[in-house]
Coordinates of C-alpha atoms in Angstrom, one line a residue:
X1 CA 119.6 85.2 3.0
X2 CA 122.9 85.6 4.8
X3 CA 126.4 84.3 4.0
X4 CA 125.7 81.1 6.0
X5 CA 122.5 80.3 4.1
X6 CA 124.1 81.0 0.7
X7 CA 127.2 79.0 1.6
X8 CA 125.1 76.0 2.6
X9 CA 123.1 76.2 -0.7
X10 CA 126.3 76.4 -2.7
X11 CA 127.9 73.4 -1.0
X12 CA 124.7 71.5 -1.2
X13 CA 124.2 72.1 -4.9
X14 CA 127.8 71.3 -5.8
X15 CA 127.9 68.2 -3.6
X16 CA 124.7 66.7 -4.9
X17 CA 125.8 67.4 -8.5
X18 CA 129.2 65.9 -8.0
X19 CA 127.7 62.8 -6.4
X20 CA 125.6 62.2 -9.5
X21 CA 128.9 61.0 -11.2
X22 CA 130.6 59.3 -8.3
X23 CA 128.4 56.2 -7.8
X24 CA 128.2 55.6 -11.5
X25 CA 132.0 55.8 -11.8
X26 CA 132.5 53.4 -8.9
X27 CA 130.0 50.8 -10.2
X28 CA 131.0 51.0 -13.8
X29 CA 134.7 50.6 -13.0
X30 CA 134.0 47.1 -11.5
X31 CA 131.5 46.2 -14.3
X32 CA 133.9 47.1 -17.0
X33 CA 136.7 45.2 -15.3
X34 CA 134.4 42.2 -14.9
X35 CA 133.5 42.2 -18.6
X36 CA 137.1 42.4 -19.6
X37 CA 137.9 39.5 -17.3
X38 CA 135.2 37.5 -18.9
X39 CA 136.6 38.3 -22.4
X40 CA 140.2 37.4 -21.2
X41 CA 139.0 34.0 -19.9
X42 CA 136.6 33.0 -22.7
X43 CA 137.9 35.0 -25.7
X44 CA 134.2 35.6 -26.5
X45 CA 134.2 38.8 -28.7
X46 CA 130.8 39.8 -27.1
X47 CA 132.6 40.6 -23.9
X48 CA 135.3 42.5 -25.6
X49 CA 132.8 44.7 -27.5
X50 CA 130.8 45.3 -24.2
X51 CA 134.1 46.2 -22.4
X52 CA 135.0 48.8 -24.9
X53 CA 131.4 50.2 -25.2
X54 CA 130.8 50.6 -21.4
X55 CA 134.4 51.6 -21.0
X56 CA 133.8 54.7 -23.2
X57 CA 130.8 55.7 -21.0
X58 CA 132.8 55.1 -17.9
X59 CA 135.6 57.4 -19.0
X60 CA 133.2 60.2 -19.9
X61 CA 131.7 60.0 -16.4
X62 CA 135.0 59.7 -14.7
X63 CA 136.3 62.9 -16.3
X64 CA 133.2 64.8 -15.3
X65 CA 133.5 63.5 -11.8
X66 CA 137.1 64.7 -11.5
X67 CA 136.2 68.2 -12.8
X68 CA 133.3 68.7 -10.4
X69 CA 135.2 67.2 -7.5
X70 CA 137.9 69.9 -7.6
X71 CA 135.3 72.5 -6.8
X72 CA 134.5 70.6 -3.5
X73 CA 138.1 71.1 -2.4
X74 CA 138.0 74.8 -3.2
X75 CA 134.9 75.5 -1.1
X76 CA 136.6 74.5 2.2
X77 CA 138.9 77.4 1.8
X78 CA 136.5 79.8 0.2
X79 CA 133.3 79.5 2.2
X80 CA 134.3 77.4 5.2
X81 CA 137.7 78.7 6.3
X82 CA 136.8 78.6 10.0
X83 CA 135.9 74.9 9.6
X84 CA 139.2 74.3 7.7
X85 CA 141.2 76.0 10.4
X86 CA 139.4 74.1 13.2
X87 CA 139.6 70.6 11.8
X88 CA 142.2 70.8 9.0
X89 CA 144.7 68.7 10.9
X90 CA 142.2 65.8 11.2
X91 CA 140.0 66.3 8.1
X92 CA 143.0 66.9 5.8
X93 CA 144.7 63.6 6.5
X94 CA 142.2 61.2 4.8
X95 CA 141.7 63.7 2.0
X96 CA 145.5 63.8 1.4
X97 CA 145.6 60.0 1.4
X98 CA 142.8 60.0 -1.1
X99 CA 144.7 62.4 -3.4
X100 CA 148.2 61.0 -3.1
X101 CA 147.3 57.3 -2.9
X102 CA 143.9 56.4 -4.4
X103 CA 143.5 59.1 -7.0
X104 CA 147.0 58.7 -8.5
X105 CA 146.4 54.9 -8.5
X106 CA 143.2 55.1 -10.4
X107 CA 144.3 57.9 -12.8
X108 CA 147.7 56.3 -13.6
X109 CA 146.3 52.8 -14.3
X110 CA 143.3 54.2 -16.1
X111 CA 145.7 56.0 -18.5
X112 CA 147.6 52.7 -19.0
X113 CA 144.3 51.0 -19.7
X114 CA 143.2 53.6 -22.3
X115 CA 146.4 53.6 -24.3
X116 CA 147.6 50.0 -23.5
X117 CA 145.2 47.9 -25.6
X118 CA 147.8 47.1 -28.2
X119 CA 150.9 47.9 -26.2
X120 CA 150.6 45.7 -23.0
X121 CA 150.2 41.9 -22.7
X122 CA 146.6 41.0 -22.3
X123 CA 147.0 39.9 -18.7
X124 CA 148.9 43.0 -17.7
X125 CA 146.4 45.2 -19.5
X126 CA 143.6 43.4 -17.6
X127 CA 145.4 44.2 -14.3
X128 CA 145.4 47.9 -15.2
X129 CA 141.6 48.2 -15.2
X130 CA 141.3 46.3 -12.0
X131 CA 143.9 48.5 -10.3
X132 CA 142.0 51.6 -11.6
X133 CA 138.8 50.1 -10.2
X134 CA 140.4 49.4 -6.8
X135 CA 141.8 53.0 -6.8
X136 CA 138.3 54.3 -7.4
X137 CA 136.9 52.4 -4.5
X138 CA 139.8 53.4 -2.3
X139 CA 139.0 57.0 -3.1
X140 CA 135.5 56.5 -1.9
X141 CA 136.8 55.0 1.3
X142 CA 139.1 57.8 2.3
X143 CA 136.5 60.5 1.4
X144 CA 133.9 58.6 3.5
X145 CA 136.4 58.4 6.3
X146 CA 136.7 62.2 6.3
X147 CA 132.9 62.6 6.2
X148 CA 132.3 60.0 8.9
X149 CA 134.6 62.0 11.2
X150 CA 132.2 64.9 10.8
X151 CA 129.3 62.5 11.8
X152 CA 131.2 60.8 14.7
X153 CA 134.6 62.5 15.5
X154 CA 137.2 60.1 16.9
X155 CA 141.0 59.9 17.1
X156 CA 141.5 63.6 18.0
X157 CA 142.1 65.9 20.9
X158 CA 141.3 69.6 21.4
X159 CA 144.2 72.0 21.7
X160 CA 143.1 74.5 24.3
X161 CA 145.8 77.0 23.2
X162 CA 144.9 77.1 19.5
X163 CA 141.2 76.0 19.8
X164 CA 141.8 73.4 17.0
X165 CA 141.1 69.7 16.7
X166 CA 144.4 67.8 16.3
X167 CA 144.8 64.3 15.0
X168 CA 146.0 61.8 17.5
X169 CA 145.1 58.4 15.9
X170 CA 144.8 58.1 12.1
X171 CA 143.9 54.4 12.5
X172 CA 140.9 55.4 14.7
X173 CA 139.8 57.8 12.0
X174 CA 140.1 55.2 9.2
X175 CA 138.4 52.5 11.2
X176 CA 135.6 54.7 12.6
X177 CA 132.5 52.6 13.1
X178 CA 130.6 55.2 11.0
X179 CA 133.0 54.6 8.1
X180 CA 132.7 50.9 8.4
X181 CA 128.9 50.9 8.0
X182 CA 128.8 53.8 5.5
X183 CA 131.3 52.5 3.0
X184 CA 129.5 49.2 2.1
X185 CA 126.2 51.1 1.9
X186 CA 127.7 53.6 -0.5
X187 CA 129.4 50.9 -2.6
X188 CA 126.3 48.8 -2.9
X189 CA 124.4 51.9 -3.9
X190 CA 127.0 52.6 -6.6
X191 CA 126.5 49.1 -8.0
X192 CA 122.7 49.7 -8.0
X193 CA 123.3 52.9 -9.9
X194 CA 125.7 51.4 -12.5
X195 CA 123.5 48.3 -12.9
X196 CA 120.4 50.4 -13.5
X197 CA 122.3 52.6 -16.0
X198 CA 123.7 49.6 -17.9
X199 CA 120.3 47.9 -17.8
X200 CA 118.5 51.0 -19.0
X201 CA 120.8 51.7 -21.9
X202 CA 120.7 48.0 -22.9
X203 CA 116.9 48.1 -22.8
X204 CA 116.9 51.1 -25.0
X205 CA 119.1 49.3 -27.5
X206 CA 116.9 46.2 -27.3
X207 CA 113.8 48.3 -28.0
X208 CA 115.6 49.7 -31.1
X209 CA 116.4 46.1 -32.1
X210 CA 120.2 46.9 -32.3
X211 CA 122.7 44.3 -31.4
X212 CA 120.0 42.2 -29.7
X213 CA 122.1 39.3 -28.5
X214 CA 124.9 41.6 -27.3
X215 CA 122.6 43.8 -25.2
X216 CA 120.6 40.9 -23.9
X217 CA 123.8 39.7 -22.3
X218 CA 124.6 43.2 -21.1
X219 CA 121.1 43.6 -19.7
X220 CA 121.2 40.3 -17.8
X221 CA 124.5 41.1 -16.2
X222 CA 123.3 44.5 -15.2
X223 CA 120.0 43.3 -13.8
X224 CA 121.7 40.7 -11.7
X225 CA 124.2 43.3 -10.4
X226 CA 121.3 45.6 -9.5
X227 CA 119.3 43.0 -7.7
X228 CA 122.2 41.7 -5.6
X229 CA 123.4 45.2 -4.8
X230 CA 119.9 46.2 -3.8
X231 CA 119.8 43.5 -1.2
X232 CA 123.3 44.7 -0.1
X233 CA 121.9 48.3 0.2
X234 CA 119.1 47.0 2.4
X235 CA 121.2 45.0 4.8
X236 CA 124.0 47.6 5.1
X237 CA 121.4 50.3 5.5
X238 CA 119.8 48.4 8.4
X239 CA 123.3 48.2 10.0
X240 CA 123.9 51.9 9.4
X241 CA 120.5 52.8 11.0
X242 CA 121.6 51.1 14.2
X243 CA 124.9 53.0 14.4
X244 CA 123.0 56.2 13.6
X245 CA 120.6 55.6 16.4
X246 CA 123.4 55.2 18.8
X247 CA 125.6 58.1 17.6
X248 CA 123.0 60.6 16.3
X249 CA 119.7 59.9 18.0
X250 CA 118.3 63.3 16.9
X251 CA 118.8 62.3 13.2
X252 CA 117.0 59.0 13.6
X253 CA 114.1 60.7 15.6
X254 CA 113.8 63.3 12.8
X255 CA 113.8 60.7 10.1
X256 CA 110.8 59.1 11.8
X257 CA 109.1 62.3 13.1
X258 CA 109.2 60.6 16.5
X259 CA 108.7 63.3 19.1
X260 CA 108.8 61.4 22.4
X261 CA 110.8 58.4 23.6
X262 CA 109.1 55.2 22.6
X263 CA 109.5 51.5 23.1
X264 CA 108.1 49.1 20.5
X265 CA 108.1 52.0 18.1
X266 CA 106.4 51.7 14.7
X267 CA 108.0 52.6 11.4
X268 CA 106.2 55.7 10.0
X269 CA 104.9 55.4 6.4
X270 CA 103.1 58.7 6.3
X271 CA 102.9 61.5 8.8
X272 CA 101.5 65.0 9.1
X273 CA 103.4 66.8 11.8
X274 CA 103.2 69.9 13.9
X275 CA 106.8 71.0 14.3
X276 CA 106.1 74.0 16.4
X277 CA 104.2 72.0 19.1
X278 CA 106.3 68.8 18.7
X279 CA 103.7 66.3 17.7
X280 CA 102.0 64.5 14.8
X281 CA 98.4 65.0 13.7
X282 CA 98.5 61.9 11.5
X283 CA 101.0 59.0 11.6
X284 CA 100.5 55.8 9.6
X285 CA 102.9 53.1 10.9
X286 CA 104.1 49.6 10.6
X287 CA 104.0 48.3 14.1
X288 CA 107.4 47.6 15.8
X289 CA 109.2 48.5 12.6
X290 CA 111.3 51.4 13.9
X291 CA 112.4 49.5 17.0
X292 CA 113.4 46.6 14.8
X293 CA 115.3 48.9 12.4
X294 CA 117.0 50.9 15.1
X295 CA 117.7 48.2 17.8
X296 CA 117.2 44.8 16.2
X297 CA 114.4 44.1 18.8
X298 CA 110.7 44.5 18.7
X299 CA 110.5 46.2 22.1
X300 CA 113.6 48.4 21.8
X301 CA 113.6 52.0 23.0
X302 CA 114.0 54.8 20.5
X303 CA 114.6 58.4 21.7
X304 CA 112.2 61.1 20.5
X305 CA 113.0 64.6 19.2
X306 CA 111.7 66.5 22.3
X307 CA 113.6 64.3 24.7
X308 CA 116.9 64.5 22.7
X309 CA 116.4 68.3 22.5
X310 CA 116.1 68.6 26.2
X311 CA 119.2 66.4 26.8
X312 CA 121.2 68.4 24.3
X313 CA 120.2 71.7 25.9
X314 CA 121.5 70.4 29.2
X315 CA 124.7 69.1 27.6
X316 CA 125.6 71.8 25.1
X317 CA 123.6 74.9 26.3
X318 CA 120.5 76.7 25.0
X319 CA 119.7 76.3 21.3
X320 CA 117.6 74.5 18.8
X321 CA 119.3 71.1 18.1
X322 CA 116.6 69.9 15.7
X323 CA 117.3 69.5 12.0
X324 CA 114.6 70.5 9.5
X325 CA 112.2 67.6 10.4
X326 CA 110.2 67.6 7.2
X327 CA 113.3 67.3 5.0
X328 CA 114.8 64.6 7.2
X329 CA 111.5 62.7 7.3
X330 CA 110.7 62.8 3.6
X331 CA 114.2 62.4 2.2
X332 CA 114.6 59.2 4.3
X333 CA 111.3 57.8 2.9
X334 CA 111.9 58.7 -0.7
X335 CA 115.5 57.3 -0.5
X336 CA 114.1 54.0 0.6
X337 CA 111.2 54.1 -1.9
X338 CA 113.3 54.8 -5.0
X339 CA 115.9 52.1 -3.9
X340 CA 113.1 49.5 -3.5
X341 CA 111.7 50.4 -6.9
X342 CA 115.1 49.9 -8.5
X343 CA 115.4 46.5 -6.9
X344 CA 111.9 45.4 -7.9
X345 CA 112.5 46.5 -11.5
X346 CA 115.7 44.4 -11.6
X347 CA 113.8 41.4 -10.3
X348 CA 111.1 41.8 -12.9
X349 CA 113.7 42.2 -15.7
X350 CA 115.5 39.0 -14.7
X351 CA 112.2 37.1 -14.7
X352 CA 111.3 38.5 -18.1
X353 CA 114.6 37.7 -19.7
X354 CA 115.0 34.2 -18.3
X355 CA 116.0 31.3 -20.5
X356 CA 116.9 33.4 -23.5
X357 CA 113.6 35.3 -23.5
X358 CA 113.0 39.0 -24.2
X359 CA 110.1 41.1 -22.9
X360 CA 107.1 40.7 -25.2
X361 CA 106.2 44.4 -25.4
X362 CA 107.9 47.7 -25.2
X363 CA 106.6 48.5 -21.7
X364 CA 109.5 47.0 -19.8
X365 CA 112.2 48.5 -22.0
X366 CA 110.7 52.0 -21.4
X367 CA 110.4 51.4 -17.7
X368 CA 114.1 50.3 -17.6
X369 CA 115.1 53.5 -19.3
X370 CA 113.1 55.5 -16.8
X371 CA 114.5 53.4 -14.1
X372 CA 118.0 54.7 -14.7
X373 CA 117.0 57.7 -12.6
X374 CA 115.8 55.8 -9.6
X375 CA 119.2 55.1 -7.9
X376 CA 120.4 58.6 -8.7
X377 CA 117.4 60.0 -6.9
X378 CA 118.0 57.5 -4.0
X379 CA 121.7 58.4 -3.7
X380 CA 121.0 62.2 -3.8
X381 CA 118.2 62.0 -1.2
X382 CA 120.4 59.8 1.0
X383 CA 123.1 62.4 1.1
X384 CA 120.6 65.2 1.7
X385 CA 119.3 63.2 4.6
X386 CA 122.8 62.4 5.9
X387 CA 124.0 66.0 5.8
X388 CA 120.9 67.9 6.7
X389 CA 120.0 65.4 9.4
X390 CA 123.2 66.3 11.2
X391 CA 122.3 70.0 11.5
X392 CA 122.9 72.2 13.4
X393 CA 126.3 70.6 13.6
X394 CA 129.2 70.6 11.0
X395 CA 131.2 68.3 13.3
X396 CA 128.7 66.5 15.5
X397 CA 128.9 67.6 19.0
X398 CA 131.9 69.9 18.7
X399 CA 131.3 72.5 16.0
X400 CA 128.1 74.1 14.8
X401 CA 127.6 75.0 11.2
X402 CA 127.1 78.7 12.0
X403 CA 130.7 78.7 13.5
X404 CA 132.2 77.1 10.4
X405 CA 131.5 79.7 7.7
X406 CA 134.3 82.0 6.4
X407 CA 134.3 85.4 8.2
X408 CA 135.9 87.2 5.3
X409 CA 133.3 86.7 2.6
X410 CA 130.1 88.7 2.0
X411 CA 126.7 87.9 0.6
X412 CA 127.6 89.3 -2.8
X413 CA 130.7 87.2 -3.2
X414 CA 128.9 84.0 -2.2
X415 CA 125.9 84.8 -4.4
X416 CA 128.0 85.4 -7.4
X417 CA 130.0 82.1 -7.0
X418 CA 126.7 80.3 -6.3
X419 CA 125.2 81.5 -9.6
X420 CA 128.4 80.9 -11.4
X421 CA 128.9 77.4 -10.2
X422 CA 125.2 76.6 -10.9
X423 CA 125.4 77.9 -14.5
X424 CA 128.7 76.1 -15.1
X425 CA 127.4 72.8 -13.8
X426 CA 124.3 73.2 -16.1
X427 CA 126.7 73.5 -19.0
X428 CA 128.7 70.5 -17.9
X429 CA 125.5 68.5 -17.5
X430 CA 124.6 69.3 -21.1
X431 CA 128.1 68.2 -22.3
X432 CA 127.9 65.0 -20.3
X433 CA 124.5 64.0 -21.5
X434 CA 125.3 64.8 -25.2
X435 CA 128.6 62.8 -25.0
X436 CA 126.8 59.9 -23.4
X437 CA 124.0 59.9 -25.9
X438 CA 126.5 60.2 -28.8
X439 CA 128.4 57.1 -27.9
X440 CA 125.3 55.2 -26.9
X441 CA 123.8 55.9 -30.3
X442 CA 127.0 54.8 -32.0
X443 CA 127.0 51.6 -30.0
X444 CA 129.6 48.9 -29.8
X445 CA 132.0 48.8 -32.7
X446 CA 132.6 45.5 -34.5
X447 CA 136.0 44.0 -33.8
X448 CA 138.1 43.1 -36.7
X449 CA 138.6 39.3 -37.1
X450 CA 141.9 38.1 -35.7
X451 CA 142.4 40.9 -33.2
X452 CA 143.2 40.0 -29.7
X453 CA 142.6 43.0 -27.6
X454 CA 141.7 45.5 -30.3
X455 CA 144.8 46.5 -32.2
X456 CA 143.9 50.1 -33.0
X457 CA 146.2 52.7 -31.4
X458 CA 143.6 55.4 -30.6
X459 CA 142.4 56.2 -27.1
X460 CA 139.3 54.3 -25.9
X461 CA 137.0 57.2 -26.7
X462 CA 137.8 56.9 -30.4
X463 CA 137.5 53.2 -31.1

C-alpha cells in the first residue's frame, strides 16, 4: 500500500468513528431539551428525572465527539496538505464559521446548562439547553456545507497564477443545493439514531423491571421520534437521490450497478456483476423503481456507468472515473435496509405499548436493545457510500484524490499514525461504553421533594 491508500484508510477510519458520536449528540440534544421543556411546563417530576438521566448520557457522548473531531482537522494538514492548499480558501470558511460561531455557542451554553441548575432561573436555564441544541445543529450545517462543496463545488473561481480555488460567494457555498438536501437527511438520521438509543436503553430498563412507569414514558417518546424521523429520512433521501442523479450521475449508476443508459429503469434488489466487462450476470429489480427514485417519473432516463465513463473521458481526459462499484452498490442497499428496519421496529414498539400496555414477553425488549445499532450502521454505510461513491474525485470535477495527498509524508509515517489513531480510538471506545453502561445501570436519581430544578451544586455527571 502506498501513501495515498494508507491516508484514505486513516481518514476513513477516523471519520466513520467520529460520526458514531455525531448523530447521537445531535438527536439527544433536542430530546433532552424537549424533556426539560415538558418538565418546565407541567412540573411533572418524571420529565425532570428523564432530563437529567438522558442529559448525562448526552454529555458523555458530546465530550467524546469533540475529542475525536479534533483529529479530523489535523488530518487536512498532515495527510492532505495539497488538498488544503488547493481549496483552503473555500473549504476553510464554513469550517471557521462552525468553530467560531456554532461550536462556541453549543459549548458555552452547555456549560451554563451543566452548572446552572440551581443558579439560573428555570426559564433561563431551559433556554441554555435549547441554545446548546441549536448550536449542535448549526455545527452540523456548516460542516455539511463544507462537505457538500466537495460534492458539488460552487461559489469559487480558479486562480490561474496560484492554481488554487478561491472563494467568491460564501452565500452560494452555504446555500448549495447539495447542502440543502443533505442537511435534513443527516438531521433526520440523527433523530432516528437518538430515538433508537433512548428506546433501546428504556427497553433494557423495562426488561429489568426498573422504574417501569418512567421508562415506559421514555420509550414511547423515543419510539415516536424514531418513527417520524424514519419517514423524514425516506422523504429527504428521495430528494437527495434526485440531486445526486443530476450532479453525480456516476455515483447513482454505481449505487444501482446500472451499466448502460436506461429509461424506465428498475431499482436493483440484488445483483451479481462483472465489473471488468461492465455488465450484470444477475439483477433482481423492482420495475420502474430507479427511474421513480432518480427522476420522479416512471419513464425517466438514468445514465449508466459505461456511458458516464465515456463522457468523462471526453471531458476530463483518459482515466477510470468509476468508484468501487461493489462497495457503492452494497453500502447503498444496506444503508436503506438498516434504516427501514429501525423504522419498522419503532412502529412495532408503538403498537405494543399503546394505551398503557407493555410488551408481553421479553422478545421486543431484546430486539429494541439490538436495534440501537441499526441507525449507527445505516449512518456509517451512508457516509461510506457518499465518500467512496465520489471517487476518484476529492472535489468533484476539479481535483482527484491522488492529487490531494501530502507530498512530504512517507508510508512509514502514515502507517504509524494509522495504527496509533486506531488503537487510541479503540481505547476511547472502551471508555465511552463503560461510562454509558455505568450511568445507565445507575439510572435516574430520585429528586428530593420540594426541589424545583434539582438544587444540588454538582455538575450534571454527578447528580
